[in-house]
JSON list of N, CA and C in Angstrom, two decimals:
[
{"chain": "A", "resi": 292, "resn": "ARG", "atom": "N", "xyz": [2.58, 18.32, -1.77]},
{"chain": "A", "resi": 292, "resn": "ARG", "atom": "CA", "xyz": [2.69, 19.27, -1.02]},
{"chain": "A", "resi": 292, "resn": "ARG", "atom": "C", "xyz": [2.07, 21.08, -1.48]},
{"chain": "A", "resi": 293, "resn": "ASN", "atom": "N", "xyz": [1.80, 20.63, -2.74]},
{"chain": "A", "resi": 293, "resn": "ASN", "atom": "CA", "xyz": [0.92, 21.84, -2.95]},
{"chain": "A", "resi": 293, "resn": "ASN", "atom": "C", "xyz": [-0.29, 21.84, -2.75]},
{"chain": "A", "resi": 294, "resn": "HIS", "atom": "N", "xyz": [-0.80, 20.50, -2.36]},
{"chain": "A", "resi": 294, "resn": "HIS", "atom": "CA", "xyz": [-2.35, 20.14, -2.19]},
{"chain": "A", "resi": 294, "resn": "HIS", "atom": "C", "xyz": [-2.50, 19.71, -0.68]},
{"chain": "A", "resi": 295, "resn": "LYS", "atom": "N", "xyz": [-2.36, 20.62, -0.24]},
{"chain": "A", "resi": 295, "resn": "LYS", "atom": "CA", "xyz": [-2.49, 20.25, 1.53]},
{"chain": "A", "resi": 295, "resn": "LYS", "atom": "C", "xyz": [-3.97, 19.46, 2.10]},
{"chain": "A", "resi": 296, "resn": "GLU", "atom": "N", "xyz": [-4.68, 19.41, 1.27]},
{"chain": "A", "resi": 296, "resn": "GLU", "atom": "CA", "xyz": [-5.81, 18.91, 1.68]},
{"chain": "A", "resi": 296, "resn": "GLU", "atom": "C", "xyz": [-6.25, 17.75, 1.10]},
{"chain": "A", "resi": 297, "resn": "ALA", "atom": "N", "xyz": [-5.53, 17.02, 0.41]},
{"chain": "A", "resi": 297, "resn": "ALA", "atom": "CA", "xyz": [-5.63, 16.14, -0.06]},
{"chain": "A", "resi": 297, "resn": "ALA", "atom": "C", "xyz": [-4.86, 14.99, 0.79]},
{"chain": "A", "resi": 298, "resn": "GLY", "atom": "N", "xyz": [-5.47, 13.80, 0.57]},
{"chain": "A", "resi": 298, "resn": "GLY", "atom": "CA", "xyz": [-5.71, 12.74, 1.26]},
{"chain": "A", "resi": 298, "resn": "GLY", "atom": "C", "xyz": [-5.23, 11.45, 0.50]},
{"chain": "A", "resi": 299, "resn": "VAL", "atom": "N", "xyz": [-4.65, 10.49, 1.14]},
{"chain": "A", "resi": 299, "resn": "VAL", "atom": "CA", "xyz": [-4.28, 9.20, 0.33]},
{"chain": "A", "resi": 299, "resn": "VAL", "atom": "C", "xyz": [-4.50, 8.18, 1.15]},
{"chain": "A", "resi": 300, "resn": "VAL", "atom": "N", "xyz": [-5.40, 6.95, 0.35]},
{"chain": "A", "resi": 300, "resn": "VAL", "atom": "CA", "xyz": [-5.36, 5.82, 0.65]},
{"chain": "A", "resi": 300, "resn": "VAL", "atom": "C", "xyz": [-4.17, 4.82, -0.40]},
{"chain": "A", "resi": 301, "resn": "ILE", "atom": "N", "xyz": [-3.74, 3.93, 0.89]},
{"chain": "A", "resi": 301, "resn": "ILE", "atom": "CA", "xyz": [-2.78, 3.33, 0.19]},
{"chain": "A", "resi": 301, "resn": "ILE", "atom": "C", "xyz": [-3.23, 1.60, 0.61]},
{"chain": "A", "resi": 302, "resn": "LYS", "atom": "N", "xyz": [-3.20, 0.82, -0.21]},
{"chain": "A", "resi": 302, "resn": "LYS", "atom": "CA", "xyz": [-3.60, -0.81, 0.03]},
{"chain": "A", "resi": 302, "resn": "LYS", "atom": "C", "xyz": [-2.49, -1.42, -0.81]},
{"chain": "A", "resi": 303, "resn": "GLY", "atom": "N", "xyz": [-2.01, -2.18, 0.58]},
{"chain": "A", "resi": 303, "resn": "GLY", "atom": "CA", "xyz": [-1.18, -3.54, 0.14]},
{"chain": "A", "resi": 303, "resn": "GLY", "atom": "C", "xyz": [-1.44, -4.53, -0.34]},
{"chain": "A", "resi": 304, "resn": "TYR", "atom": "N", "xyz": [-1.04, -5.37, -1.23]},
{"chain": "A", "resi": 304, "resn": "TYR", "atom": "CA", "xyz": [-1.17, -6.47, -1.27]},
{"chain": "A", "resi": 304, "resn": "TYR", "atom": "C", "xyz": [0.13, -7.88, -1.16]},
{"chain": "A", "resi": 305, "resn": "ALA", "atom": "N", "xyz": [-0.07, -8.81, -1.23]},
{"chain": "A", "resi": 305, "resn": "ALA", "atom": "CA", "xyz": [0.95, -9.89, -1.30]},
{"chain": "A", "resi": 305, "resn": "ALA", "atom": "C", "xyz": [0.61, -10.78, -2.50]},
{"chain": "A", "resi": 306, "resn": "SER", "atom": "N", "xyz": [1.78, -11.49, -2.52]},
{"chain": "A", "resi": 306, "resn": "SER", "atom": "CA", "xyz": [1.17, -12.82, -3.51]},
{"chain": "A", "resi": 306, "resn": "SER", "atom": "C", "xyz": [0.98, -13.90, -2.94]},
{"chain": "A", "resi": 307, "resn": "PRO", "atom": "N", "xyz": [0.21, -15.01, -3.68]},
{"chain": "A", "resi": 307, "resn": "PRO", "atom": "CA", "xyz": [-0.19, -15.99, -3.40]},
{"chain": "A", "resi": 307, "resn": "PRO", "atom": "C", "xyz": [0.49, -17.34, -2.11]},
{"chain": "A", "resi": 308, "resn": "GLU", "atom": "N", "xyz": [1.94, -17.21, -2.01]},
{"chain": "A", "resi": 308, "resn": "GLU", "atom": "CA", "xyz": [2.64, -18.11, -1.40]},
{"chain": "A", "resi": 308, "resn": "GLU", "atom": "C", "xyz": [2.46, -17.39, 0.03]},
{"chain": "A", "resi": 309, "resn": "GLY", "atom": "N", "xyz": [2.60, -18.64, 1.28]},
{"chain": "A", "resi": 309, "resn": "GLY", "atom": "CA", "xyz": [2.18, -18.82, 2.05]},
{"chain": "A", "resi": 309, "resn": "GLY", "atom": "C", "xyz": [0.74, -18.73, 2.78]},
{"chain": "A", "resi": 310, "resn": "SER", "atom": "N", "xyz": [0.89, -18.86, 4.09]},
{"chain": "A", "resi": 310, "resn": "SER", "atom": "CA", "xyz": [-0.79, -18.93, 4.66]},
{"chain": "A", "resi": 310, "resn": "SER", "atom": "C", "xyz": [-1.21, -17.47, 4.63]},
{"chain": "A", "resi": 311, "resn": "GLU", "atom": "N", "xyz": [-2.68, -17.28, 4.43]},
{"chain": "A", "resi": 311, "resn": "GLU", "atom": "CA", "xyz": [-3.42, -16.30, 4.65]},
{"chain": "A", "resi": 311, "resn": "GLU", "atom": "C", "xyz": [-3.06, -15.24, 5.63]},
{"chain": "A", "resi": 312, "resn": "GLU", "atom": "N", "xyz": [-2.72, -16.07, 6.52]},
{"chain": "A", "resi": 312, "resn": "GLU", "atom": "CA", "xyz": [-2.57, -14.97, 8.00]},
{"chain": "A", "resi": 312, "resn": "GLU", "atom": "C", "xyz": [-1.06, -14.47, 7.63]},
{"chain": "A", "resi": 313, "resn": "LEU", "atom": "N", "xyz": [0.00, -14.94, 7.12]},
{"chain": "A", "resi": 313, "resn": "LEU", "atom": "CA", "xyz": [1.25, -14.27, 6.91]},
{"chain": "A", "resi": 313, "resn": "LEU", "atom": "C", "xyz": [0.96, -13.18, 5.66]},
{"chain": "A", "resi": 314, "resn": "ASN", "atom": "N", "xyz": [0.18, -13.53, 4.62]},
{"chain": "A", "resi": 314, "resn": "ASN", "atom": "CA", "xyz": [-0.38, -12.88, 3.57]},
{"chain": "A", "resi": 314, "resn": "ASN", "atom": "C", "xyz": [-0.77, -11.37, 4.01]},
{"chain": "A", "resi": 315, "resn": "GLU", "atom": "N", "xyz": [-1.55, -11.76, 5.31]},
{"chain": "A", "resi": 315, "resn": "GLU", "atom": "CA", "xyz": [-2.65, -10.42, 5.52]},
{"chain": "A", "resi": 315, "resn": "GLU", "atom": "C", "xyz": [-1.52, -9.54, 6.09]},
{"chain": "A", "resi": 316, "resn": "ARG", "atom": "N", "xyz": [-0.46, -9.99, 7.05]},
{"chain": "A", "resi": 316, "resn": "ARG", "atom": "CA", "xyz": [0.45, -9.30, 7.78]},
{"chain": "A", "resi": 316, "resn": "ARG", "atom": "C", "xyz": [1.57, -8.57, 6.83]},
{"chain": "A", "resi": 317, "resn": "ILE", "atom": "N", "xyz": [1.85, -9.49, 5.64]},
{"chain": "A", "resi": 317, "resn": "ILE", "atom": "CA", "xyz": [2.98, -8.72, 4.87]},
{"chain": "A", "resi": 317, "resn": "ILE", "atom": "C", "xyz": [2.06, -7.36, 3.85]},
{"chain": "A", "resi": 318, "resn": "ALA", "atom": "N", "xyz": [1.26, -7.87, 3.39]},
{"chain": "A", "resi": 318, "resn": "ALA", "atom": "CA", "xyz": [0.10, -6.61, 2.95]},
{"chain": "A", "resi": 318, "resn": "ALA", "atom": "C", "xyz": [0.19, -5.70, 3.67]},
{"chain": "A", "resi": 319, "resn": "ARG", "atom": "N", "xyz": [-0.29, -5.59, 5.05]},
{"chain": "A", "resi": 319, "resn": "ARG", "atom": "CA", "xyz": [-0.64, -4.56, 6.04]},
{"chain": "A", "resi": 319, "resn": "ARG", "atom": "C", "xyz": [0.71, -3.64, 6.09]},
{"chain": "A", "resi": 320, "resn": "GLN", "atom": "N", "xyz": [1.85, -4.60, 6.44]},
{"chain": "A", "resi": 320, "resn": "GLN", "atom": "CA", "xyz": [2.97, -4.04, 6.68]},
{"chain": "A", "resi": 320, "resn": "GLN", "atom": "C", "xyz": [3.69, -3.13, 5.23]},
{"chain": "A", "resi": 321, "resn": "ARG", "atom": "N", "xyz": [3.79, -3.64, 3.85]},
{"chain": "A", "resi": 321, "resn": "ARG", "atom": "CA", "xyz": [3.74, -2.91, 2.81]},
{"chain": "A", "resi": 321, "resn": "ARG", "atom": "C", "xyz": [3.23, -1.71, 2.66]},
{"chain": "A", "resi": 322, "resn": "ALA", "atom": "N", "xyz": [1.91, -1.60, 2.83]},
{"chain": "A", "resi": 322, "resn": "ALA", "atom": "CA", "xyz": [1.21, -0.52, 2.95]},
{"chain": "A", "resi": 322, "resn": "ALA", "atom": "C", "xyz": [1.92, 0.58, 3.99]},
{"chain": "A", "resi": 323, "resn": "GLU", "atom": "N", "xyz": [1.84, 0.05, 5.22]},
{"chain": "A", "resi": 323, "resn": "GLU", "atom": "CA", "xyz": [2.38, 1.33, 5.88]},
{"chain": "A", "resi": 323, "resn": "GLU", "atom": "C", "xyz": [3.67, 1.56, 5.77]},
{"chain": "A", "resi": 324, "resn": "ALA", "atom": "N", "xyz": [4.91, 0.85, 5.25]},
{"chain": "A", "resi": 324, "resn": "ALA", "atom": "CA", "xyz": [5.59, 1.13, 4.65]},
{"chain": "A", "resi": 324, "resn": "ALA", "atom": "C", "xyz": [5.95, 2.49, 3.57]},
{"chain": "A", "resi": 325, "resn": "VAL", "atom": "N", "xyz": [5.06, 2.05, 2.70]},
{"chain": "A", "resi": 325, "resn": "VAL", "atom": "CA", "xyz": [4.31, 3.28, 2.01]},
{"chain": "A", "resi": 325, "resn": "VAL", "atom": "C", "xyz": [4.13, 4.56, 2.54]},
{"chain": "A", "resi": 326, "resn": "GLN", "atom": "N", "xyz": [3.46, 4.52, 3.82]},
{"chain": "A", "resi": 326, "resn": "GLN", "atom": "CA", "xyz": [3.08, 5.34, 4.88]},
{"chain": "A", "resi": 326, "resn": "GLN", "atom": "C", "xyz": [4.05, 6.18, 5.31]},
{"chain": "A", "resi": 327, "resn": "LYS", "atom": "N", "xyz": [4.81, 5.33, 5.83]},
{"chain": "A", "resi": 327, "resn": "LYS", "atom": "CA", "xyz": [5.98, 5.98, 6.66]},
{"chain": "A", "resi": 327, "resn": "LYS", "atom": "C", "xyz": [7.47, 6.40, 5.71]},
{"chain": "A", "resi": 328, "resn": "MET", "atom": "N", "xyz": [7.40, 6.12, 4.26]},
{"chain": "A", "resi": 328, "resn": "MET", "atom": "CA", "xyz": [7.77, 7.08, 3.18]},
{"chain": "A", "resi": 328, "resn": "MET", "atom": "C", "xyz": [7.27, 8.17, 2.83]},
{"chain": "A", "resi": 329, "resn": "LEU", "atom": "N", "xyz": [6.24, 8.44, 2.47]},
{"chain": "A", "resi": 329, "resn": "LEU", "atom": "CA", "xyz": [5.20, 9.43, 2.47]},
{"chain": "A", "resi": 329, "resn": "LEU", "atom": "C", "xyz": [5.54, 10.71, 3.58]},
{"chain": "A", "resi": 330, "resn": "VAL", "atom": "N", "xyz": [5.33, 10.43, 4.94]},
{"chain": "A", "resi": 330, "resn": "VAL", "atom": "CA", "xyz": [5.58, 10.69, 6.04]},
{"chain": "A", "resi": 330, "resn": "VAL", "atom": "C", "xyz": [6.86, 11.44, 6.57]},
{"chain": "A", "resi": 331, "resn": "ASN", "atom": "N", "xyz": [8.01, 10.58, 6.29]},
{"chain": "A", "resi": 331, "resn": "ASN", "atom": "CA", "xyz": [9.35, 10.77, 6.76]},
{"chain": "A", "resi": 331, "resn": "ASN", "atom": "C", "xyz": [10.43, 11.49, 5.48]},
{"chain": "A", "resi": 332, "resn": "LYS", "atom": "N", "xyz": [9.93, 10.88, 4.27]},
{"chain": "A", "resi": 332, "resn": "LYS", "atom": "CA", "xyz": [10.72, 11.32, 3.26]},
{"chain": "A", "resi": 332, "resn": "LYS", "atom": "C", "xyz": [10.18, 12.68, 2.72]},
{"chain": "A", "resi": 333, "resn": "TYR", "atom": "N", "xyz": [8.93, 12.31, 2.43]},
{"chain": "A", "resi": 333, "resn": "TYR", "atom": "CA", "xyz": [8.43, 13.60, 1.65]},
{"chain": "A", "resi": 333, "resn": "TYR", "atom": "C", "xyz": [7.53, 14.65, 2.15]},
{"chain": "A", "resi": 334, "resn": "GLY", "atom": "N", "xyz": [7.85, 14.42, 3.63]},
{"chain": "A", "resi": 334, "resn": "GLY", "atom": "CA", "xyz": [6.60, 15.44, 4.32]},
{"chain": "A", "resi": 334, "resn": "GLY", "atom": "C", "xyz": [5.63, 15.33, 4.07]},
{"chain": "A", "resi": 335, "resn": "PHE", "atom": "N", "xyz": [4.65, 14.80, 3.97]},
{"chain": "A", "resi": 335, "resn": "PHE", "atom": "CA", "xyz": [3.39, 14.34, 3.62]},
{"chain": "A", "resi": 335, "resn": "PHE", "atom": "C", "xyz": [2.63, 14.73, 5.11]},
{"chain": "A", "resi": 336, "resn": "LYS", "atom": "N", "xyz": [1.98, 15.84, 5.01]},
{"chain": "A", "resi": 336, "resn": "LYS", "atom": "CA", "xyz": [0.95, 15.99, 6.08]},
{"chain": "A", "resi": 336, "resn": "LYS", "atom": "C", "xyz": [-0.66, 15.78, 6.11]},
{"chain": "A", "resi": 337, "resn": "GLY", "atom": "N", "xyz": [-0.99, 15.11, 5.03]},
{"chain": "A", "resi": 337, "resn": "GLY", "atom": "CA", "xyz": [-2.53, 15.27, 4.59]},
{"chain": "A", "resi": 337, "resn": "GLY", "atom": "C", "xyz": [-2.79, 13.89, 5.51]},
{"chain": "A", "resi": 338, "resn": "ALA", "atom": "N", "xyz": [-4.35, 13.18, 5.63]},
{"chain": "A", "resi": 338, "resn": "ALA", "atom": "CA", "xyz": [-4.62, 12.46, 5.99]},
{"chain": "A", "resi": 338, "resn": "ALA", "atom": "C", "xyz": [-4.18, 11.15, 5.05]},
{"chain": "A", "resi": 339, "resn": "ILE", "atom": "N", "xyz": [-3.55, 9.98, 5.80]},
{"chain": "A", "resi": 339, "resn": "ILE", "atom": "CA", "xyz": [-3.47, 8.88, 5.24]},
{"chain": "A", "resi": 339, "resn": "ILE", "atom": "C", "xyz": [-3.64, 7.22, 5.45]},
{"chain": "A", "resi": 340, "resn": "VAL", "atom": "N", "xyz": [-4.66, 6.28, 4.86]},
{"chain": "A", "resi": 340, "resn": "VAL", "atom": "CA", "xyz": [-5.20, 5.41, 5.67]},
{"chain": "A", "resi": 340, "resn": "VAL", "atom": "C", "xyz": [-4.08, 4.38, 4.89]},
{"chain": "A", "resi": 341, "resn": "ALA", "atom": "N", "xyz": [-3.60, 3.31, 5.49]},
{"chain": "A", "resi": 341, "resn": "ALA", "atom": "CA", "xyz": [-2.51, 2.41, 4.96]},
{"chain": "A", "resi": 341, "resn": "ALA", "atom": "C", "xyz": [-3.62, 0.98, 5.91]},
{"chain": "A", "resi": 342, "resn": "GLU", "atom": "N", "xyz": [-3.82, 0.20, 4.46]},
{"chain": "A", "resi": 342, "resn": "GLU", "atom": "CA", "xyz": [-4.04, -0.97, 5.07]},
{"chain": "A", "resi": 342, "resn": "GLU", "atom": "C", "xyz": [-3.79, -2.41, 4.20]},
{"chain": "A", "resi": 343, "resn": "GLY", "atom": "N", "xyz": [-3.97, -3.23, 4.80]},
{"chain": "A", "resi": 343, "resn": "GLY", "atom": "CA", "xyz": [-3.48, -4.66, 4.01]},
{"chain": "A", "resi": 343, "resn": "GLY", "atom": "C", "xyz": [-4.76, -5.12, 3.66]},
{"chain": "A", "resi": 344, "resn": "GLN", "atom": "N", "xyz": [-4.45, -5.86, 1.91]},
{"chain": "A", "resi": 344, "resn": "GLN", "atom": "CA", "xyz": [-5.56, -6.35, 1.56]},
{"chain": "A", "resi": 344, "resn": "GLN", "atom": "C", "xyz": [-5.51, -7.89, 1.33]},
{"chain": "A", "resi": 345, "resn": "GLY", "atom": "N", "xyz": [-4.51, -7.99, 1.60]},
{"chain": "A", "resi": 345, "resn": "GLY", "atom": "CA", "xyz": [-4.47, -9.74, 1.93]},
{"chain": "A", "resi": 345, "resn": "GLY", "atom": "C", "xyz": [-3.83, -9.93, 0.30]},
{"chain": "A", "resi": 346, "resn": "ILE", "atom": "N", "xyz": [-4.36, -11.34, -0.23]},
{"chain": "A", "resi": 346, "resn": "ILE", "atom": "CA", "xyz": [-3.83, -11.34, -1.50]},
{"chain": "A", "resi": 346, "resn": "ILE", "atom": "C", "xyz": [-3.90, -10.69, -2.81]},
{"chain": "A", "resi": 347, "resn": "GLY", "atom": "N", "xyz": [-3.05, -10.41, -3.67]},
{"chain": "A", "resi": 347, "resn": "GLY", "atom": "CA", "xyz": [-3.53, -9.32, -4.43]},
{"chain": "A", "resi": 347, "resn": "GLY", "atom": "C", "xyz": [-3.88, -10.50, -5.85]},
{"chain": "A", "resi": 348, "resn": "TYR", "atom": "N", "xyz": [-4.71, -9.72, -6.88]},
{"chain": "A", "resi": 348, "resn": "TYR", "atom": "CA", "xyz": [-5.07, -10.89, -7.61]},
{"chain": "A", "resi": 348, "resn": "TYR", "atom": "C", "xyz": [-5.27, -10.12, -9.28]},
{"chain": "A", "resi": 349, "resn": "MET", "atom": "N", "xyz": [-4.47, -9.10, -8.92]},
{"chain": "A", "resi": 349, "resn": "MET", "atom": "CA", "xyz": [-4.60, -8.00, -10.32]},
{"chain": "A", "resi": 349, "resn": "MET", "atom": "C", "xyz": [-3.86, -8.59, -11.44]},
{"chain": "A", "resi": 350, "resn": "PHE", "atom": "N", "xyz": [-2.60, -9.13, -11.24]},
{"chain": "A", "resi": 350, "resn": "PHE", "atom": "CA", "xyz": [-1.70, -9.34, -12.40]},
{"chain": "A", "resi": 350, "resn": "PHE", "atom": "C", "xyz": [-1.65, -10.88, -12.30]},
{"chain": "A", "resi": 351, "resn": "GLU", "atom": "N", "xyz": [-1.27, -11.52, -13.61]},
{"chain": "A", "resi": 351, "resn": "GLU", "atom": "CA", "xyz": [-1.27, -12.76, -13.88]},
{"chain": "A", "resi": 351, "resn": "GLU", "atom": "C", "xyz": [0.26, -13.49, -13.25]},
{"chain": "A", "resi": 352, "resn": "GLU", "atom": "N", "xyz": [0.93, -12.90, -13.16]},
{"chain": "A", "resi": 352, "resn": "GLU", "atom": "CA", "xyz": [2.22, -13.02, -12.70]},
{"chain": "A", "resi": 352, "resn": "GLU", "atom": "C", "xyz": [1.97, -12.66, -11.16]},
{"chain": "A", "resi": 353, "resn": "PRO", "atom": "N", "xyz": [2.08, -14.25, -10.40]},
{"chain": "A", "resi": 353, "resn": "PRO", "atom": "CA", "xyz": [2.25, -14.12, -9.10]},
{"chain": "A", "resi": 353, "resn": "PRO", "atom": "C", "xyz": [2.84, -12.88, -8.37]},
{"chain": "A", "resi": 354, "resn": "ASP", "atom": "N", "xyz": [4.13, -12.82, -8.73]},
{"chain": "A", "resi": 354, "resn": "ASP", "atom": "CA", "xyz": [4.91, -11.92, -7.84]},
{"chain": "A", "resi": 354, "resn": "ASP", "atom": "C", "xyz": [4.73, -10.35, -8.15]},
{"chain": "A", "resi": 355, "resn": "TRP", "atom": "N", "xyz": [4.01, -10.45, -9.46]},
{"chain": "A", "resi": 355, "resn": "TRP", "atom": "CA", "xyz": [3.97, -8.89, -9.31]},
{"chain": "A", "resi": 355, "resn": "TRP", "atom": "C", "xyz": [2.59, -8.38, -7.95]},
{"chain": "A", "resi": 356, "resn": "ASN", "atom": "N", "xyz": [1.75, -9.02, -7.52]},
{"chain": "A", "resi": 356, "resn": "ASN", "atom": "CA", "xyz": [0.99, -8.81, -7.06]},
{"chain": "A", "resi": 356, "resn": "ASN", "atom": "C", "xyz": [1.65, -8.29, -5.55]},
{"chain": "A", "resi": 357, "resn": "ARG", "atom": "N", "xyz": [2.85, -8.70, -5.30]},
{"chain": "A", "resi": 357, "resn": "ARG", "atom": "CA", "xyz": [3.35, -7.96, -3.89]},
{"chain": "A", "resi": 357, "resn": "ARG", "atom": "C", "xyz": [3.44, -6.25, -4.44]},
{"chain": "A", "resi": 358, "resn": "VAL", "atom": "N", "xyz": [2.71, -5.59, -4.15]},
{"chain": "A", "resi": 358, "resn": "VAL", "atom": "CA", "xyz": [2.56, -3.91, -4.48]},
{"chain": "A", "resi": 358, "resn": "VAL", "atom": "C", "xyz": [1.72, -3.34, -3.60]},
{"chain": "A", "resi": 359, "resn": "SER", "atom": "N", "xyz": [1.96, -2.37, -3.54]},
{"chain": "A", "resi": 359, "resn": "SER", "atom": "CA", "xyz": [1.14, -1.00, -2.87]},
{"chain": "A", "resi": 359, "resn": "SER", "atom": "C", "xyz": [0.37, -0.31, -3.46]},
{"chain": "A", "resi": 360, "resn": "ILE", "atom": "N", "xyz": [-0.88, -0.11, -3.55]},
{"chain": "A", "resi": 360, "resn": "ILE", "atom": "CA", "xyz": [-1.27, 0.67, -4.61]},
{"chain": "A", "resi": 360, "resn": "ILE", "atom": "C", "xyz": [-2.03, 1.98, -3.93]},
{"chain": "A", "resi": 361, "resn": "CYS", "atom": "N", "xyz": [-1.53, 3.59, -4.12]},
{"chain": "A", "resi": 361, "resn": "CYS", "atom": "CA", "xyz": [-2.10, 4.45, -3.67]},
{"chain": "A", "resi": 361, "resn": "CYS", "atom": "C", "xyz": [-2.98, 5.29, -4.57]},
{"chain": "A", "resi": 362, "resn": "THR", "atom": "N", "xyz": [-4.19, 5.70, -4.18]},
{"chain": "A", "resi": 362, "resn": "THR", "atom": "CA", "xyz": [-4.95, 6.58, -4.38]},
{"chain": "A", "resi": 362, "resn": "THR", "atom": "C", "xyz": [-4.81, 7.95, -3.71]},
{"chain": "A", "resi": 363, "resn": "ILE", "atom": "N", "xyz": [-4.80, 8.91, -4.58]},
{"chain": "A", "resi": 363, "resn": "ILE", "atom": "CA", "xyz": [-4.98, 10.35, -3.66]},
{"chain": "A", "resi": 363, "resn": "ILE", "atom": "C", "xyz": [-6.46, 11.26, -4.37]},
{"chain": "A", "resi": 364, "resn": "ASN", "atom": "N", "xyz": [-6.70, 11.30, -2.91]},
{"chain": "A", "resi": 364, "resn": "ASN", "atom": "CA", "xyz": [-8.21, 11.83, -2.99]},
{"chain": "A", "resi": 364, "resn": "ASN", "atom": "C", "xyz": [-8.14, 13.72, -2.75]},
{"chain": "A", "resi": 365, "resn": "SER", "atom": "N", "xyz": [-8.54, 14.44, -3.58]},
{"chain": "A", "resi": 365, "resn": "SER", "atom": "CA", "xyz": [-8.58, 15.93, -3.35]},
{"chain": "A", "resi": 365, "resn": "SER", "atom": "C", "xyz": [-9.91, 16.27, -2.97]},
{"chain": "A", "resi": 366, "resn": "LYS", "atom": "N", "xyz": [-9.72, 17.00, -2.17]},
{"chain": "A", "resi": 366, "resn": "LYS", "atom": "CA", "xyz": [-11.18, 17.74, -1.76]},
{"chain": "A", "resi": 366, "resn": "LYS", "atom": "C", "xyz": [-11.75, 19.03, -2.48]}
]
């Protein structure tokens, strides 16, 4: 709220179980859910980009890759 010029990039990821198509959809929906929460619950008014990245490989434990990662960009 204090940084109205800030934008957010949300990248959703999925664990490796299931088909590639399913994981891409889950990852996108995960990012969009975070976007909706930022707008509806917290009243964020800046630019938001929400995108699915498919399967995540950041963490050794497959279930931990069921995440959304937000990056705040200030101008």
